[in-house]
Amino acid sequence: MSTAARHSARDPVASGLLDLDWIGAQLGTQPATAEDAARAVINTPDISPHPLFEATWLPGKGVWQAGDLPPSLWYVTEGPRRNRLAPHPLINTERILEENPAARDHTFGPLARWSDHATRETPMPVRRGYPHLQWGEFRDNALRAAREWQVLSYLDANPGAHQHSPEAAGPVVTVLMSARDVGPLLAPTIAALQDQTLDQWELLVLDRGSIDATSSVASDAATRDPRIRVVLGSRTQLGRTLNRGIQRARGEFPAFLEPGHLWHPEFPARGVGVLRAGERSAVHAFTGPDTRLSGELVTTSQFDLGTTLLRRTTLDEVGTFDEGDSEETVATFVDRLRTSLIVGWANPLVLVRGVTADAPATVNWEAARATERVAGRTSIVLPMGYGSRGTVDWLLAGEPDVEVVVVATRDRRGPHLLTSALAGLLPSVTSVSVPAGTRISAATNIGIAHTTGDRVVLLRPEAQPAPELIRRLTGTVDDPDVAVAQPLVLDRRGLIISAGAGFPEERRPARVALRRPRRVRRAPPRRGRDPGPGLSDGGPAGRRTADAARPRHQLPRRPGGDRPRAARGRHRGRAQRAGARRERHLPHGLRRTRRAQDGDGRPSVAPAHHP
């Protein structure tokens, strides 16, 4: 019999670290009793018993992984060693012990003692320097994030599965389509709608006085599918036509579809699931290269109303479309919808066909460039790594005029739920959920597409917060001649991970300023040549440079430069020959040229042209 089997489920139940609502949100079904919830946690490896307990973040994993106990059961049955461990990145165990000395002697640890006495208004014992968080608000957002994650994870595991809501007698989604002289586009659009995994929909084709075959094509489709209705009308304004359709809608969730726009097969199913799970008012789907650049439902800011799902009550609260003669009817409605304080937006849906196959194809860059940018705002794009506490520090840094867009994959449940919960609490954080298996390049591209600042900073998941670095980088690109800047990044051994560089706004040559990292034994500069300042030692961050992120063995360096000065002479000839052989293997843009000289006498490096 295993050690876990010898332990009774009474230990987790008695500890108070079982949140039945939290466990039910992750499982998709509510446990009947606390004992059932405890057994589910023990038998399901990736289920957390409490919003503030995540084995992913538990330090000293070797202690409990050496045995066969699940982490939650090990924590509640362990002795004093447990008191030093924080099972969640937001929790500061030392702070609990300082504020409640009795927690040190609690049978099930400091976190269990704090949980027993916490109310909705109780401040969370977060690490010092983090913003103030209340337990009730955090728990509500964590439960919402868990329910949304469960719905999306189920759909990920069952792609194309038929979805049906037994509690709904009529249509769940009402699709409103304004049509005028679009006969050839109706058939493929309706066919894509009929291929949806959620079949509880109705389509209202709002004919605006078409003189082609639009009405006949729509009528033929309606005779074959009772879910389709045709509403004939005159050549009225778009806003008046859509309002007429809203009055006839029977579904709980209205959506807008334009002829010629082929929906993703799971858009209604995922949208309805997220809105119901998180009790949200609206959700917008990121459709990647499928997003259109023109059309009646696309605003100048590239917000596509055709990929937005709303609750019917949301339209009652914010109002419907203006019925005037203005051509900005849709843009005015979208602006009112996005700026309303009573509309609770869910995290954006990522619906990209083949998101893991081709990273550059996941984003429509032309639409991303046309998106409105907030002047002076810095957007940080951060793919979520495995248990990276530095990522949480970035989310809670709270720098002014800085937004953080974190992209989390759904196979990493713990980090995904934490970032989604924090996004609901912190206005400066946007959490984007992507399917499991999404490559980091695709995740970064998707994150860039969701930014709103006029300056974008890309971070590695393991990067530690460095506000000074962000200010220096953003100060660099403030120079109108600089488009991209990159710092010199070293690992703990002093090896170069990526070389500091800056790319000019125009495609013209720019000199490379690469500095060797400071070493214990560093060769002095060559006679008569000043190495000059660079990005690595506090020099001008705006120096225009080119060609970043070269491996260390490919960086142009002086032959024999790492040898002591005394030994350099007798090895010079052999080193020069070796250096010439190495240069032949370098890209042309990094080969040293002796004819071109900088103003200080140093040889320059001809940069490669970047697209």
XYZ file of C-alpha atoms in Angstrom:
611
model
C 0.000 0.000 0.000
C 1.373 3.422 -0.949
C 2.013 6.178 1.546
C -0.755 8.283 -0.030
C -3.229 5.442 0.378
C -2.415 5.141 4.080
C -3.333 8.773 4.641
C -7.000 9.525 5.056
C -8.804 12.280 3.169
C -9.625 13.619 6.622
C -6.230 15.365 6.778
C -6.902 17.797 3.898
C -10.476 18.299 5.122
C -9.347 19.139 8.661
C -6.651 21.503 7.398
C -9.138 24.014 6.009
C -7.154 24.227 2.782
C -9.972 22.748 0.703
C -11.999 25.270 -1.278
C -14.885 23.289 -2.779
C -15.856 26.048 -5.232
C -12.268 26.289 -6.431
C -11.940 22.527 -6.902
C -15.287 22.371 -8.698
C -14.284 25.195 -11.048
C -11.195 23.236 -12.108
C -13.004 19.915 -12.470
C -16.108 21.289 -14.168
C -18.335 19.499 -11.623
C -19.037 20.503 -8.046
C -17.943 17.910 -5.419
C -20.815 16.733 -3.251
C -18.810 16.651 -0.006
C -15.469 17.826 1.327
C -14.260 14.216 1.367
C -15.041 13.892 -2.350
C -13.127 17.094 -2.997
C -10.132 15.822 -1.013
C -10.072 12.535 -2.902
C -10.270 14.408 -6.211
C -7.259 16.516 -5.256
C -5.278 13.465 -4.117
C -6.106 11.415 -7.224
C -5.812 14.214 -9.816
C -2.205 15.411 -10.088
C -2.889 18.840 -11.593
C -5.722 20.023 -9.351
C -5.092 22.622 -6.683
C -6.990 22.406 -3.362
C -6.961 26.159 -2.665
C -6.486 29.367 -4.716
C -3.336 30.084 -2.679
C -1.785 26.640 -3.020
C 0.015 25.684 -6.222
C 2.562 22.879 -6.350
C 4.070 24.580 -9.411
C 5.353 27.377 -7.188
C 6.267 25.241 -4.183
C 9.997 25.612 -3.502
C 12.108 22.677 -2.462
C 10.201 20.260 -4.680
C 12.759 17.548 -4.155
C 11.569 17.162 -0.567
C 8.069 16.025 -1.461
C 8.848 14.582 -4.882
C 11.234 12.092 -3.261
C 8.218 10.253 -1.798
C 4.921 9.261 -3.314
C 2.736 11.828 -1.542
C 0.801 14.396 -3.573
C 2.090 17.916 -2.791
C -1.088 19.059 -1.038
C -1.165 15.972 1.205
C 2.550 16.304 1.925
C 2.059 19.942 2.924
C -0.720 19.308 5.464
C 1.041 16.292 7.012
C 4.567 17.725 7.075
C 6.186 19.146 10.195
C 8.212 22.323 10.823
C 9.923 22.269 7.420
C 6.625 23.292 5.875
C 6.566 26.583 7.819
C 9.455 27.920 5.753
C 7.795 27.208 2.402
C 5.403 29.494 0.521
C 3.103 27.419 -1.700
C 2.118 30.449 -3.794
C 4.113 33.342 -5.305
C 1.836 35.952 -3.715
C 2.158 34.549 -0.196
C 4.837 35.657 2.246
C 4.989 33.000 4.966
C 7.284 35.136 7.125
C 4.711 37.916 7.119
C 2.034 35.503 8.348
C 4.301 34.416 11.173
C 5.156 38.008 12.093
C 1.513 39.097 12.234
C 0.279 35.860 13.842
C 2.974 34.160 15.965
C 0.475 31.420 16.830
C 0.545 30.285 13.193
C 3.985 28.766 13.805
C 2.414 26.075 16.001
C -0.636 25.453 13.843
C -1.121 21.775 13.063
C -1.413 22.327 9.317
C 0.919 25.260 8.808
C 0.793 29.096 8.598
C -1.320 29.227 5.438
C -3.997 26.991 6.987
C -4.123 29.189 10.074
C -4.468 32.344 7.948
C -7.174 30.747 5.794
C -9.215 29.796 8.870
C -9.433 33.439 10.015
C -9.587 35.242 6.640
C -12.696 37.117 5.488
C -13.447 38.822 2.179
C -12.000 42.103 3.468
C -8.834 40.528 4.888
C -5.645 41.833 3.204
C -3.660 39.065 1.603
C -0.205 38.422 3.137
C 1.586 39.313 -0.068
C 5.296 39.853 -0.429
C 6.557 43.287 0.477
C 6.532 45.681 -2.437
C 3.432 44.116 -4.000
C 0.206 46.136 -4.262
C -2.559 45.728 -1.694
C -4.892 42.829 -2.528
C -8.038 41.757 -0.710
C -8.769 38.077 -0.311
C -12.403 38.275 -1.470
C -11.627 40.089 -4.720
C -8.716 37.796 -5.534
C -10.779 34.674 -4.864
C -13.633 35.870 -7.100
C -11.251 36.517 -9.985
C -9.440 33.225 -9.396
C -12.734 31.286 -9.540
C -13.710 33.054 -12.760
C -10.306 32.297 -14.290
C -10.571 28.619 -13.282
C -14.022 28.210 -14.838
C -12.915 29.827 -18.094
C -9.770 27.697 -18.176
C -11.807 24.519 -17.668
C -14.150 25.356 -20.547
C -11.359 26.217 -22.977
C -9.243 23.231 -21.936
C -12.160 20.891 -22.537
C -12.700 22.341 -26.010
C -8.959 22.053 -26.700
C -9.061 18.367 -25.757
C -12.163 17.761 -27.890
C -11.699 19.791 -31.071
C -14.774 19.867 -33.265
C -16.927 18.203 -30.618
C -20.636 18.961 -30.866
C -21.762 21.463 -28.241
C -25.311 21.639 -26.949
C -26.926 23.522 -24.085
C -29.755 21.342 -22.747
C -31.059 24.128 -20.521
C -31.822 26.352 -23.555
C -35.064 25.557 -25.370
C -34.517 28.028 -28.211
C -31.456 29.496 -29.914
C -28.488 30.453 -27.747
C -26.819 32.777 -30.284
C -28.606 35.141 -32.642
C -26.479 36.006 -35.679
C -27.409 39.304 -37.343
C -26.321 39.696 -40.971
C -26.932 42.900 -42.882
C -26.987 42.065 -46.597
C -27.286 44.234 -49.682
C -26.320 43.022 -53.146
C -24.031 40.283 -51.778
C -25.609 37.236 -53.405
C -22.359 35.399 -54.314
C -21.056 35.751 -50.750
C -24.084 34.389 -48.903
C -23.731 30.682 -49.685
C -20.168 30.174 -48.316
C -20.903 32.373 -45.293
C -24.021 30.399 -44.382
C -22.194 27.106 -45.000
C -19.439 28.113 -42.551
C -22.105 29.021 -40.001
C -23.755 25.613 -40.419
C -20.393 23.948 -39.674
C -20.212 25.483 -36.205
C -19.766 23.110 -33.276
C -22.524 24.959 -31.419
C -25.713 24.277 -33.359
C -28.133 26.287 -31.211
C -28.098 29.448 -33.285
C -30.428 31.425 -35.471
C -29.473 33.591 -38.436
C -31.402 36.727 -39.345
C -30.553 37.817 -42.891
C -31.505 41.509 -42.941
C -31.941 42.322 -46.619
C -31.468 46.038 -47.259
C -33.283 46.300 -50.573
C -30.974 44.139 -52.683
C -31.469 44.172 -56.446
C -29.433 41.031 -57.129
C -29.985 37.416 -56.043
C -29.389 38.108 -52.329
C -32.988 37.602 -51.228
C -33.469 34.455 -53.351
C -30.257 32.830 -52.057
C -31.231 33.635 -48.476
C -34.781 32.365 -48.974
C -33.521 29.094 -50.481
C -31.237 28.589 -47.466
C -34.139 29.342 -45.109
C -36.313 26.674 -46.713
C -33.622 24.056 -46.095
C -32.618 25.188 -42.577
C -35.315 26.381 -40.141
C -32.677 28.231 -38.116
C -32.407 30.838 -40.905
C -34.922 33.685 -41.219
C -35.028 36.403 -43.858
C -36.196 39.923 -43.014
C -36.848 41.998 -46.130
C -36.445 45.749 -45.973
C -35.644 48.860 -47.937
C -32.290 50.524 -48.510
C -32.134 51.967 -45.022
C -29.085 52.894 -42.977
C -26.964 50.134 -41.429
C -27.717 51.170 -37.850
C -31.482 51.109 -38.372
C -31.251 47.692 -40.049
C -29.224 46.154 -37.212
C -31.543 47.629 -34.570
C -34.485 46.033 -36.376
C -32.690 42.708 -36.168
C -31.901 43.142 -32.463
C -35.629 43.596 -31.769
C -36.340 40.246 -33.460
C -33.465 38.361 -31.809
C -34.415 35.437 -29.561
C -30.963 34.280 -28.492
C -29.219 35.117 -25.232
C -26.040 36.163 -27.079
C -26.285 38.397 -30.187
C -23.448 38.404 -32.696
C -22.838 40.224 -35.955
C -21.702 38.526 -39.145
C -20.812 40.146 -42.430
C -21.318 38.367 -45.791
C -18.029 36.897 -46.901
C -16.644 36.485 -43.384
C -16.121 32.816 -42.506
C -16.219 32.264 -38.776
C -13.859 29.912 -36.992
C -15.815 26.655 -36.383
C -15.587 27.057 -32.591
C -16.104 30.813 -32.216
C -19.713 30.717 -30.859
C -19.034 27.652 -28.696
C -15.954 29.135 -27.047
C -17.474 32.584 -26.730
C -20.615 31.297 -25.038
C -18.582 29.024 -22.767
C -16.319 31.844 -21.607
C -19.165 34.316 -21.055
C -21.166 31.810 -19.044
C -18.224 30.491 -17.048
C -16.862 33.894 -16.108
C -20.184 35.755 -15.959
C -18.787 38.329 -18.370
C -20.657 40.748 -20.625
C -18.665 40.576 -23.859
C -15.758 38.774 -25.469
C -13.699 39.592 -28.546
C -11.933 36.947 -30.595
C -8.452 37.413 -32.000
C -8.603 35.834 -35.439
C -5.085 36.437 -36.688
C -4.682 36.657 -40.476
C -8.432 36.047 -40.917
C -9.130 39.558 -39.638
C -10.323 41.752 -42.480
C -8.995 45.196 -43.329
C -12.247 46.532 -44.740
C -15.962 45.999 -44.238
C -18.973 47.480 -42.520
C -18.159 45.927 -39.137
C -14.444 46.843 -38.985
C -13.594 50.211 -37.418
C -10.633 52.394 -38.260
C -8.862 51.069 -35.167
C -9.156 47.534 -36.626
C -11.658 46.410 -34.001
C -13.877 43.875 -35.755
C -17.430 43.778 -34.457
C -17.862 40.612 -36.533
C -15.723 38.668 -34.043
C -17.458 39.979 -30.908
C -20.049 38.132 -28.835
C -22.295 40.028 -26.401
C -24.979 39.346 -23.870
C -28.420 40.637 -24.763
C -28.523 42.512 -21.447
C -25.364 44.370 -22.487
C -27.218 45.980 -25.391
C -29.984 47.003 -23.015
C -27.415 48.733 -20.811
C -25.183 50.502 -23.363
C -27.809 51.086 -26.035
C -28.023 50.056 -29.670
C -26.815 51.618 -32.922
C -27.366 55.220 -33.959
C -29.897 55.452 -36.775
C -28.620 58.624 -38.390
C -26.978 59.041 -41.772
C -23.450 58.985 -40.358
C -21.044 56.431 -41.794
C -19.487 56.056 -38.336
C -22.458 54.138 -36.918
C -20.470 50.991 -36.135
C -17.416 52.923 -34.891
C -19.583 54.973 -32.505
C -21.259 51.851 -31.143
C -17.912 50.054 -30.693
C -16.402 53.060 -28.917
C -19.374 53.194 -26.528
C -19.116 49.459 -25.960
C -15.376 49.441 -25.245
C -15.353 52.482 -22.950
C -18.427 51.606 -20.909
C -17.647 50.886 -17.273
C -20.580 48.487 -16.939
C -19.330 46.103 -19.627
C -17.146 43.330 -18.249
C -14.863 42.108 -21.034
C -13.514 38.585 -20.877
C -9.922 37.860 -21.801
C -9.600 37.828 -25.601
C -10.105 34.522 -27.374
C -7.338 33.289 -29.646
C -8.887 31.525 -32.627
C -6.209 31.020 -35.240
C -6.226 28.131 -37.643
C -2.907 26.310 -37.382
C -1.525 28.483 -34.596
C 1.294 26.019 -33.909
C 2.258 25.462 -37.523
C 3.517 28.830 -38.725
C 4.304 31.530 -36.184
C 4.516 34.508 -38.614
C 1.046 33.667 -39.972
C -0.659 34.003 -36.592
C -0.834 37.805 -36.750
C -2.164 40.188 -39.352
C 0.636 42.734 -39.086
C -1.043 45.228 -41.375
C -4.000 45.369 -39.003
C -1.678 45.518 -35.995
C 0.119 48.535 -37.436
C -3.204 50.286 -38.007
C -4.282 49.840 -34.377
C -4.580 53.001 -32.339
C -1.594 53.520 -30.042
C -1.557 55.403 -26.737
C 1.207 57.999 -26.799
C 3.715 57.618 -23.976
C 2.556 54.132 -22.965
C 5.043 51.256 -22.835
C 3.707 47.759 -23.513
C 5.643 44.787 -22.109
C 5.043 41.451 -23.855
C 5.826 38.511 -21.614
C 5.261 34.844 -22.501
C 4.557 32.971 -19.271
C 7.260 30.515 -18.256
C 7.242 27.560 -15.904
C 6.919 28.838 -12.349
C 8.855 32.031 -13.011
C 8.532 34.254 -9.959
C 10.134 37.054 -11.948
C 7.092 37.029 -14.236
C 4.820 37.663 -11.251
C 7.091 40.513 -10.182
C 6.633 42.104 -13.603
C 2.849 41.807 -13.317
C 2.810 43.498 -9.920
C 5.476 46.124 -10.569
C 2.856 48.806 -11.174
C 5.007 51.230 -13.159
C 3.159 54.325 -14.438
C 2.187 54.313 -18.127
C 3.256 50.662 -18.439
C 0.994 47.796 -19.458
C 1.954 44.130 -19.283
C 0.559 41.689 -21.841
C 1.227 38.182 -20.585
C 0.584 35.212 -22.887
C -0.084 31.941 -21.054
C -0.662 28.499 -22.526
C -3.498 26.463 -21.116
C -1.355 23.379 -20.409
C 0.317 25.320 -17.579
C -2.708 25.526 -15.332
C -1.138 27.180 -12.287
C 0.590 30.113 -14.026
C -2.366 30.503 -16.392
C -4.913 30.866 -13.589
C -2.705 33.238 -11.616
C -2.142 35.625 -14.519
C -5.835 35.567 -15.455
C -6.839 36.336 -11.866
C -4.364 39.215 -11.615
C -5.567 40.603 -14.957
C -9.032 40.927 -13.436
C -7.616 42.906 -10.491
C -4.961 45.081 -12.120
C -5.998 47.381 -15.007
C -2.423 47.458 -16.321
C -2.316 43.667 -16.928
C -3.806 41.879 -19.942
C -3.842 38.093 -19.945
C -4.074 36.269 -23.274
C -4.833 32.548 -23.220
C -3.441 30.441 -26.057
C -3.837 26.713 -26.766
C -1.408 24.162 -25.422
C 1.580 23.606 -27.658
C 1.747 27.165 -28.960
C 5.352 28.024 -29.736
C 6.960 30.920 -27.909
C 7.452 32.796 -31.192
C 3.737 32.556 -31.978
C 2.840 33.513 -28.402
C 5.077 36.580 -28.621
C 3.511 37.636 -31.917
C 0.018 37.277 -30.467
C 1.068 39.318 -27.446
C 2.403 42.104 -29.667
C -0.917 42.197 -31.509
C -2.704 42.889 -28.197
C -0.509 45.810 -27.142
C -1.785 49.387 -27.081
C 1.379 51.377 -26.304
C 3.503 53.203 -28.826
C 6.596 51.440 -27.440
C 6.818 47.655 -27.088
C 9.322 45.779 -24.906
C 9.799 42.036 -25.447
C 10.924 40.105 -22.373
C 12.189 36.595 -21.836
C 10.055 34.554 -19.378
C 12.970 34.220 -16.929
C 13.833 37.942 -16.945
C 13.884 39.666 -13.571
C 12.236 43.094 -13.108
C 14.562 45.952 -13.962
C 12.621 49.237 -14.247
C 15.803 51.140 -15.020
C 16.415 48.923 -18.041
C 12.879 49.549 -19.324
C 13.355 53.299 -18.995
C 16.673 53.175 -20.837
C 15.265 51.064 -23.647
C 12.208 53.254 -24.090
C 14.419 56.316 -23.937
C 16.497 54.838 -26.738
C 13.584 54.364 -29.129
C 12.357 57.884 -28.346
C 15.126 58.950 -30.690
C 13.398 59.344 -34.089
C 16.409 57.711 -35.774
C 16.096 54.474 -33.753
C 13.382 51.890 -34.368
C 14.584 48.909 -32.264
C 16.995 48.666 -29.340
C 18.381 45.638 -27.530
C 20.615 45.515 -24.444
C 23.660 43.360 -24.006
C 22.440 40.317 -22.063
C 24.857 38.092 -20.129
C 24.290 34.930 -18.199
C 25.690 34.258 -14.738
C 28.979 33.078 -16.207
C 29.446 36.275 -18.172
C 28.699 34.710 -21.552
C 26.761 36.743 -24.084
C 23.169 35.590 -24.605
C 22.256 38.423 -26.956
C 24.374 41.316 -28.130
C 23.279 44.874 -27.467
C 22.191 46.607 -30.620
C 20.007 49.315 -32.045
C 18.357 49.352 -35.449
C 17.899 52.617 -37.347
C 14.486 53.773 -38.455
C 15.623 53.965 -42.076
C 17.428 51.107 -43.836
C 20.853 52.643 -43.868
C 24.149 51.322 -42.464
C 24.631 51.712 -38.737
C 27.819 51.004 -36.801
C 28.011 48.126 -34.387
C 29.039 48.924 -30.815
C 29.713 45.551 -29.232
C 31.534 45.502 -25.920
C 33.106 42.427 -24.419
C 31.656 41.724 -20.942
C 33.856 42.592 -18.001
C 36.046 39.664 -17.088
C 38.445 38.964 -14.249
C 41.344 38.884 -16.720
C 40.717 41.459 -19.399
C 43.175 42.405 -22.081
C 43.919 46.151 -22.323
C 42.758 48.017 -25.428
C 45.038 48.193 -28.415
C 47.379 51.148 -28.454
C 45.792 54.345 -29.692
C 42.262 52.958 -29.794
C 39.691 53.933 -27.223
C 37.086 51.196 -26.795
C 34.437 53.827 -26.148
C 31.203 53.478 -24.202
C 28.514 50.955 -25.080
C 25.229 49.552 -23.827
C 26.947 47.195 -21.387
C 28.613 49.740 -19.077
C 26.287 52.692 -18.866
C 27.201 54.347 -22.145
C 24.676 56.141 -24.317
C 21.810 53.732 -24.790
C 20.786 55.471 -27.981
C 23.972 54.623 -29.919
C 22.892 53.342 -33.332
C 24.068 49.780 -33.808
C 23.082 46.808 -35.901
C 22.796 43.029 -35.902
C 21.765 41.776 -32.479
C 21.575 38.362 -30.863
C 24.695 36.763 -32.397
C 26.235 33.821 -30.525
C 29.468 34.653 -28.760
C 31.629 32.534 -31.073
C 30.371 34.555 -34.063
C 31.090 38.003 -32.642
C 33.929 39.901 -34.374
C 36.844 40.057 -31.991
C 40.516 40.975 -32.180
C 42.666 37.917 -32.969
C 44.402 36.899 -29.779
C 42.512 39.555 -27.824
C 41.813 37.267 -24.870
C 45.500 36.458 -24.315
C 47.748 38.395 -21.911
C 49.664 41.189 -23.555
C 53.059 39.525 -23.012
C 52.040 36.387 -24.850
C 50.276 38.154 -27.672
C 53.376 38.938 -29.748
C 54.678 35.450 -30.420
C 51.184 34.185 -31.208
C 50.157 37.082 -33.403
C 50.842 35.478 -36.779
C 49.134 32.220 -35.922
C 46.189 34.058 -34.315
C 45.713 36.285 -37.339
C 45.566 33.275 -39.637
C 43.056 31.604 -37.333
C 40.996 34.792 -37.207
C 40.925 34.987 -40.987
C 39.644 31.422 -41.163
C 36.922 32.222 -38.618
C 35.834 35.320 -40.525
C 35.228 33.285 -43.647
C 32.455 31.455 -41.779
C 30.763 34.650 -40.579
C 27.824 36.288 -42.363
C 28.955 39.040 -44.680
C 27.316 41.666 -42.483
C 29.617 40.831 -39.548
C 32.991 40.619 -41.367
C 35.548 43.133 -40.215
C 36.591 45.695 -42.812
C 39.920 47.454 -42.433
C 39.136 50.052 -45.086
C 36.221 51.614 -43.194
C 37.318 53.425 -40.044
C 35.261 55.109 -37.342
C 36.038 58.577 -36.176
C 38.114 57.248 -33.267
C 40.276 55.013 -35.478
C 38.513 51.728 -34.739
C 37.500 49.429 -37.587
C 33.789 49.404 -38.216
C 31.572 46.433 -38.953
C 29.384 46.534 -42.036
C 25.864 45.613 -40.910
C 23.554 43.237 -42.666
C 20.338 44.680 -44.002
C 17.341 43.581 -41.963
C 13.822 43.478 -43.370
